[in-house]
Amino acid sequence: MTDQKILDLREQANNIKDMYATKAAMGNFSALLMAPRGHGKTTTLGTCPGPVLVDMFDPRGSVVLEKLYPDLIKSGMLLIRPWWGDSAKRPTKYAEWDRQFQADLRSGFFNNFGTYGFDSYTTFQQILANYLGNKGQSAKLDTGALAMSAYQPLYATMYDIVNLISAQDCNFIMTAHLVAEQDGLTGEISMDIDAFKGMRSKLPSMFSEKYAMMIKKGTSDNEHFIVTKNYKKYTASTQLGAGGTFETLEEPNFRKLLKKAGFPYEDKPSLFGG
């Protein structure tokens, strides 16, 4: 092998090394946070490194954040953008959100935040389905059922959204609802993501952190926990807490989880100063 060939290979390897170092230095993580309704997934967004930007798709889902974190909202360390109120017959919200999303990507807006919250996938899925249906890809728009031709665009759109957000210089938390499913043969109850069938496996595969939330009844005040590993009827996994760093059941506080894993957990400067 010639000296020039060795130099070329070394340069290529160094480029890979530098690219990885740049990405790793960002120190950000992405997580899919799944829970049955009322189990505290939206509340937990307020424990993330700030400033926190939440795109809220659940109807009036901001109420709990407004109640629990008024000081963060007042100071601008928690910003909530409402995107609910869509109509299956005259859908507008997905197109409005996408225009804003693309503008935010171009301007680098997300990089000013410690965390971007997406609450929730389950309701956003319906907004996207409404949009696709209105474009003639649904045979039964009034029932919310998509034609087969619409599922692939939905999958591709979600893949792009998750990957584009994950590439920004901020943490990314997407919430999703869980529903109880019973095995027809064994009768065993498990919790599965409330999503179109194909997305039940595709969406979790897009995240390194896949957490569930549960309420442990009988404890003081029916305590809430983040489930980081498979536990009873909940499916979860973590790379951040690999090697025994995380307990199976952890306090629902993202700042504490990041600190425990040795990841950056401090706030970025507020856009409003102070």
CSV table of C-alpha atoms in Angstrom, one decimal:
chain,number,residue,atom,x,y,z
A,1,MET,CA,0.0,0.0,0.0
A,2,THR,CA,1.4,3.4,-1.0
A,3,ASP,CA,2.1,6.2,1.5
A,4,GLN,CA,-0.5,8.3,-0.2
A,5,LYS,CA,-3.1,5.6,0.1
A,6,ILE,CA,-2.4,5.3,3.8
A,7,LEU,CA,-2.7,9.1,4.2
A,8,ASP,CA,-6.1,9.0,2.3
A,9,LEU,CA,-7.4,6.2,4.5
A,10,ARG,CA,-6.2,8.0,7.7
A,11,GLU,CA,-7.9,11.2,6.6
A,12,GLN,CA,-11.2,9.3,6.0
A,13,ALA,CA,-10.9,7.6,9.4
A,14,ASN,CA,-10.2,11.0,11.0
A,15,ASN,CA,-13.3,12.5,9.3
A,16,ILE,CA,-15.4,9.7,10.8
A,17,LYS,CA,-13.8,10.3,14.2
A,18,ASP,CA,-14.5,14.0,14.1
A,19,MET,CA,-18.1,13.5,12.9
A,20,TYR,CA,-18.8,11.2,15.8
A,21,ALA,CA,-17.1,13.5,18.3
A,22,THR,CA,-19.2,16.4,17.2
A,23,LYS,CA,-22.4,14.5,17.5
A,24,ALA,CA,-21.4,13.0,20.9
A,25,ALA,CA,-20.3,16.4,22.3
A,26,MET,CA,-23.9,17.6,21.9
A,27,GLY,CA,-24.8,15.3,24.8
A,28,ASN,CA,-28.5,15.1,23.9
A,29,PHE,CA,-30.8,12.2,24.1
A,30,SER,CA,-34.2,11.2,22.8
A,31,ALA,CA,-36.9,9.3,24.6
A,32,LEU,CA,-40.3,7.8,23.9
A,33,LEU,CA,-42.4,8.2,27.1
A,34,MET,CA,-45.5,6.0,27.0
A,35,ALA,CA,-48.2,5.8,29.6
A,36,PRO,CA,-52.0,5.3,30.0
A,37,ARG,CA,-54.0,8.4,30.3
A,38,GLY,CA,-53.6,10.3,33.6
A,39,HIS,CA,-50.3,8.6,34.5
A,40,GLY,CA,-48.2,11.8,34.5
A,41,LYS,CA,-46.3,11.8,31.2
A,42,THR,CA,-47.2,15.4,30.4
A,43,THR,CA,-46.3,16.4,34.0
A,44,THR,CA,-42.8,14.9,33.6
A,45,LEU,CA,-42.0,17.2,30.7
A,46,GLY,CA,-41.6,20.0,33.3
A,47,THR,CA,-38.7,18.1,34.9
A,48,CYS,CA,-36.6,18.3,31.7
A,49,PRO,CA,-33.6,20.6,31.3
A,50,GLY,CA,-34.9,24.0,30.1
A,51,PRO,CA,-35.9,26.0,28.4
A,52,VAL,CA,-38.5,23.5,27.4
A,53,LEU,CA,-40.6,23.9,24.3
A,54,VAL,CA,-43.7,21.8,24.1
A,55,ASP,CA,-45.8,21.3,21.0
A,56,MET,CA,-49.1,20.3,22.5
A,57,PHE,CA,-51.5,18.2,20.3
A,58,ASP,CA,-53.7,16.7,23.1
A,59,PRO,CA,-56.8,18.8,23.5
A,60,ARG,CA,-56.2,21.2,26.4
A,61,GLY,CA,-53.3,19.1,27.4
A,62,SER,CA,-51.5,22.1,28.7
A,63,VAL,CA,-53.7,22.5,31.7
A,64,VAL,CA,-51.6,20.3,34.0
A,65,LEU,CA,-48.4,22.1,33.0
A,66,GLU,CA,-50.1,25.5,33.6
A,67,LYS,CA,-51.1,24.3,37.1
A,68,LEU,CA,-47.8,22.7,38.2
A,69,TYR,CA,-45.3,25.0,36.6
A,70,PRO,CA,-46.7,28.6,36.5
A,71,ASP,CA,-43.3,30.1,37.4
A,72,LEU,CA,-41.5,28.3,34.6
A,73,ILE,CA,-44.2,29.5,32.1
A,74,LYS,CA,-44.1,33.1,33.4
A,75,SER,CA,-40.3,33.2,33.1
A,76,GLY,CA,-40.3,31.7,29.6
A,77,MET,CA,-38.4,28.6,30.7
A,78,LEU,CA,-41.5,26.5,29.6
A,79,LEU,CA,-43.1,27.5,26.3
A,80,ILE,CA,-46.3,25.7,25.1
A,81,ARG,CA,-47.6,25.9,21.5
A,82,PRO,CA,-51.2,24.6,21.2
A,83,TRP,CA,-52.0,22.6,18.0
A,84,TRP,CA,-55.3,21.0,19.0
A,85,GLY,CA,-58.7,21.7,17.4
A,86,ASP,CA,-58.3,19.8,14.2
A,87,SER,CA,-61.3,18.6,12.1
A,88,ALA,CA,-61.4,15.4,10.1
A,89,LYS,CA,-63.6,17.0,7.4
A,90,ARG,CA,-61.6,20.2,7.2
A,91,PRO,CA,-58.1,19.4,8.6
A,92,THR,CA,-55.7,22.3,9.0
A,93,LYS,CA,-53.5,21.6,12.0
A,94,TYR,CA,-50.9,19.3,10.4
A,95,ALA,CA,-50.2,21.7,7.6
A,96,GLU,CA,-49.9,24.6,10.1
A,97,TRP,CA,-47.6,22.7,12.3
A,98,ASP,CA,-45.4,21.5,9.4
A,99,ARG,CA,-44.9,25.0,8.1
A,100,GLN,CA,-43.8,26.1,11.6
A,101,PHE,CA,-41.7,23.0,12.1
A,102,GLN,CA,-39.8,23.5,8.8
A,103,ALA,CA,-39.2,27.2,9.6
A,104,ASP,CA,-37.9,26.2,13.1
A,105,LEU,CA,-35.5,23.7,11.5
A,106,ARG,CA,-34.2,26.3,9.0
A,107,SER,CA,-33.7,29.0,11.7
A,108,GLY,CA,-32.1,26.6,14.2
A,109,PHE,CA,-34.8,27.6,16.7
A,110,PHE,CA,-34.8,24.2,18.5
A,111,ASN,CA,-31.1,24.6,19.4
A,112,ASN,CA,-32.0,27.4,21.8
A,113,PHE,CA,-33.9,24.9,24.0
A,114,GLY,CA,-32.7,22.3,26.5
A,115,THR,CA,-35.7,20.1,25.6
A,116,TYR,CA,-38.3,19.8,22.9
A,117,GLY,CA,-41.5,18.0,24.0
A,118,PHE,CA,-44.0,16.4,21.6
A,119,ASP,CA,-47.2,15.7,23.4
A,120,SER,CA,-48.5,13.4,22.2
A,121,TYR,CA,-47.8,11.1,19.3
A,122,THR,CA,-51.3,9.5,19.7
A,123,THR,CA,-53.2,12.7,19.0
A,124,PHE,CA,-50.7,13.9,16.4
A,125,GLN,CA,-51.2,10.6,14.5
A,126,GLN,CA,-54.9,11.4,14.1
A,127,ILE,CA,-54.1,15.0,12.9
A,128,LEU,CA,-51.7,13.5,10.3
A,129,ALA,CA,-54.3,10.9,9.3
A,130,ASN,CA,-56.9,13.7,8.9
A,131,TYR,CA,-54.4,15.5,6.6
A,132,LEU,CA,-53.6,12.4,4.5
A,133,GLY,CA,-57.3,11.6,4.3
A,134,ASN,CA,-58.1,15.0,3.0
A,135,LYS,CA,-55.6,14.5,0.2
A,136,GLY,CA,-57.6,11.6,-1.1
A,137,GLN,CA,-55.7,8.8,0.6
A,138,SER,CA,-58.6,7.6,2.8
A,139,ALA,CA,-61.7,5.8,1.6
A,140,LYS,CA,-63.5,6.3,4.9
A,141,LEU,CA,-62.6,9.7,6.2
A,142,ASP,CA,-65.6,9.9,8.5
A,143,THR,CA,-64.5,6.9,10.5
A,144,GLY,CA,-60.8,7.8,10.7
A,145,ALA,CA,-59.8,4.7,8.8
A,146,LEU,CA,-57.0,5.2,6.3
A,147,ALA,CA,-56.8,3.5,2.9
A,148,MET,CA,-53.8,1.1,2.6
A,149,SER,CA,-52.0,3.6,0.3
A,150,ALA,CA,-51.9,6.2,3.2
A,151,TYR,CA,-50.1,4.1,5.7
A,152,GLN,CA,-46.7,4.3,4.0
A,153,PRO,CA,-46.7,8.1,3.8
A,154,LEU,CA,-47.7,8.2,7.5
A,155,TYR,CA,-44.8,5.9,8.4
A,156,ALA,CA,-42.3,7.9,6.3
A,157,THR,CA,-43.5,11.2,7.7
A,158,MET,CA,-43.1,10.1,11.3
A,159,TYR,CA,-39.6,8.7,10.5
A,160,ASP,CA,-38.6,12.0,9.0
A,161,ILE,CA,-40.0,14.0,11.9
A,162,VAL,CA,-38.2,11.9,14.6
A,163,ASN,CA,-34.9,11.9,12.8
A,164,LEU,CA,-34.9,15.6,12.0
A,165,ILE,CA,-35.7,16.5,15.6
A,166,SER,CA,-33.2,14.0,17.0
A,167,ALA,CA,-30.5,15.8,15.0
A,168,GLN,CA,-31.1,19.1,16.7
A,169,ASP,CA,-29.0,20.4,19.6
A,170,CYS,CA,-31.7,19.7,22.3
A,171,ASN,CA,-33.2,16.8,24.1
A,172,PHE,CA,-36.3,15.3,22.6
A,173,ILE,CA,-39.2,13.7,24.5
A,174,MET,CA,-42.1,12.3,22.6
A,175,THR,CA,-45.1,11.1,24.6
A,176,ALA,CA,-47.6,8.4,23.6
A,177,HIS,CA,-50.6,6.8,25.1
A,178,LEU,CA,-50.7,3.2,26.2
A,179,VAL,CA,-53.8,1.0,26.1
A,180,ALA,CA,-54.4,-2.4,27.7
A,181,GLU,CA,-54.4,-5.4,25.3
A,182,GLN,CA,-55.5,-8.9,26.2
A,183,ASP,CA,-54.0,-12.0,24.6
A,184,GLY,CA,-56.8,-14.0,23.0
A,185,LEU,CA,-55.2,-17.3,23.9
A,186,THR,CA,-53.6,-16.8,27.3
A,187,GLY,CA,-55.8,-13.9,28.6
A,188,GLU,CA,-52.6,-12.1,29.6
A,189,ILE,CA,-52.9,-8.3,29.8
A,190,SER,CA,-50.1,-6.2,28.4
A,191,MET,CA,-49.8,-2.5,27.6
A,192,ASP,CA,-49.3,-1.4,24.0
A,193,ILE,CA,-48.8,1.9,22.4
A,194,ASP,CA,-52.0,3.5,21.1
A,195,ALA,CA,-51.1,3.7,17.5
A,196,PHE,CA,-51.9,2.3,14.1
A,197,LYS,CA,-50.8,-1.3,14.0
A,198,GLY,CA,-47.7,-0.8,11.9
A,199,MET,CA,-46.5,2.0,14.1
A,200,ARG,CA,-46.6,0.0,17.3
A,201,SER,CA,-43.2,-1.5,16.5
A,202,LYS,CA,-41.9,1.2,14.1
A,203,LEU,CA,-42.2,4.2,16.5
A,204,PRO,CA,-40.3,2.7,19.5
A,205,SER,CA,-37.5,1.6,17.1
A,206,MET,CA,-36.8,5.2,16.4
A,207,PHE,CA,-35.8,6.0,20.0
A,208,SER,CA,-32.8,4.7,22.1
A,209,GLU,CA,-34.8,5.4,25.3
A,210,LYS,CA,-38.2,3.7,25.5
A,211,TYR,CA,-39.8,4.4,28.9
A,212,ALA,CA,-43.2,3.6,30.3
A,213,MET,CA,-45.0,5.3,33.2
A,214,MET,CA,-46.9,3.5,35.9
A,215,ILE,CA,-48.7,4.2,39.2
A,216,LYS,CA,-47.8,1.9,42.0
A,217,LYS,CA,-51.0,1.6,44.0
A,218,GLY,CA,-50.7,1.1,47.7
A,219,THR,CA,-47.7,3.3,48.0
A,220,SER,CA,-47.9,6.8,49.6
A,221,ASP,CA,-50.2,8.9,47.4
A,222,ASN,CA,-50.1,6.2,44.7
A,223,GLU,CA,-46.6,7.0,43.6
A,224,HIS,CA,-45.7,7.5,39.9
A,225,PHE,CA,-42.6,5.9,38.4
A,226,ILE,CA,-40.8,5.8,35.1
A,227,VAL,CA,-40.3,2.2,34.0
A,228,THR,CA,-36.8,1.9,32.4
A,229,LYS,CA,-36.8,-1.9,31.8
A,230,ASN,CA,-39.4,-4.6,31.1
A,231,TYR,CA,-41.6,-4.8,34.2
A,232,LYS,CA,-44.8,-6.8,34.6
A,233,LYS,CA,-47.2,-5.7,31.8
A,234,TYR,CA,-44.9,-2.8,30.7
A,235,THR,CA,-42.3,-2.9,27.9
A,236,ALA,CA,-39.4,-0.5,28.3
A,237,SER,CA,-35.6,-0.3,27.6
A,238,THR,CA,-32.7,2.0,28.1
A,239,GLN,CA,-29.3,2.6,26.6
A,240,LEU,CA,-28.6,5.7,28.8
A,241,GLY,CA,-29.0,3.6,31.9
A,242,ALA,CA,-27.3,0.5,30.7
A,243,GLY,CA,-25.0,-1.5,33.0
A,244,GLY,CA,-27.3,-1.1,36.0
A,245,THR,CA,-27.1,2.7,36.1
A,246,PHE,CA,-30.9,3.0,36.3
A,247,GLU,CA,-33.2,1.0,38.6
A,248,THR,CA,-36.2,-0.6,36.9
A,249,LEU,CA,-38.5,1.9,38.5
A,250,GLU,CA,-37.2,5.5,38.7
A,251,GLU,CA,-38.5,8.8,40.0
A,252,PRO,CA,-40.3,10.6,37.1
A,253,ASN,CA,-37.7,13.3,36.8
A,254,PHE,CA,-35.7,13.6,33.6
A,255,ARG,CA,-33.1,16.0,35.1
A,256,LYS,CA,-32.3,13.5,37.8
A,257,LEU,CA,-32.1,10.6,35.3
A,258,LEU,CA,-29.7,12.6,33.1
A,259,LYS,CA,-27.5,13.4,36.1
A,260,LYS,CA,-27.5,9.8,37.2
A,261,ALA,CA,-26.3,8.7,33.8
A,262,GLY,CA,-23.6,11.3,33.6
A,263,PHE,CA,-25.3,13.3,30.9
A,264,PRO,CA,-25.7,17.2,30.8
A,265,TYR,CA,-28.7,18.1,32.9
A,266,GLU,CA,-28.3,21.9,33.3
A,267,ASP,CA,-30.5,24.5,31.7
A,268,LYS,CA,-29.5,26.5,28.7
A,269,PRO,CA,-29.8,30.3,29.0
A,270,SER,CA,-33.4,31.6,28.8
A,271,LEU,CA,-34.3,33.3,25.6
A,272,PHE,CA,-35.8,36.1,27.7
A,273,GLY,CA,-32.6,36.7,29.8
A,274,GLY,CA,-32.3,36.7,33.5
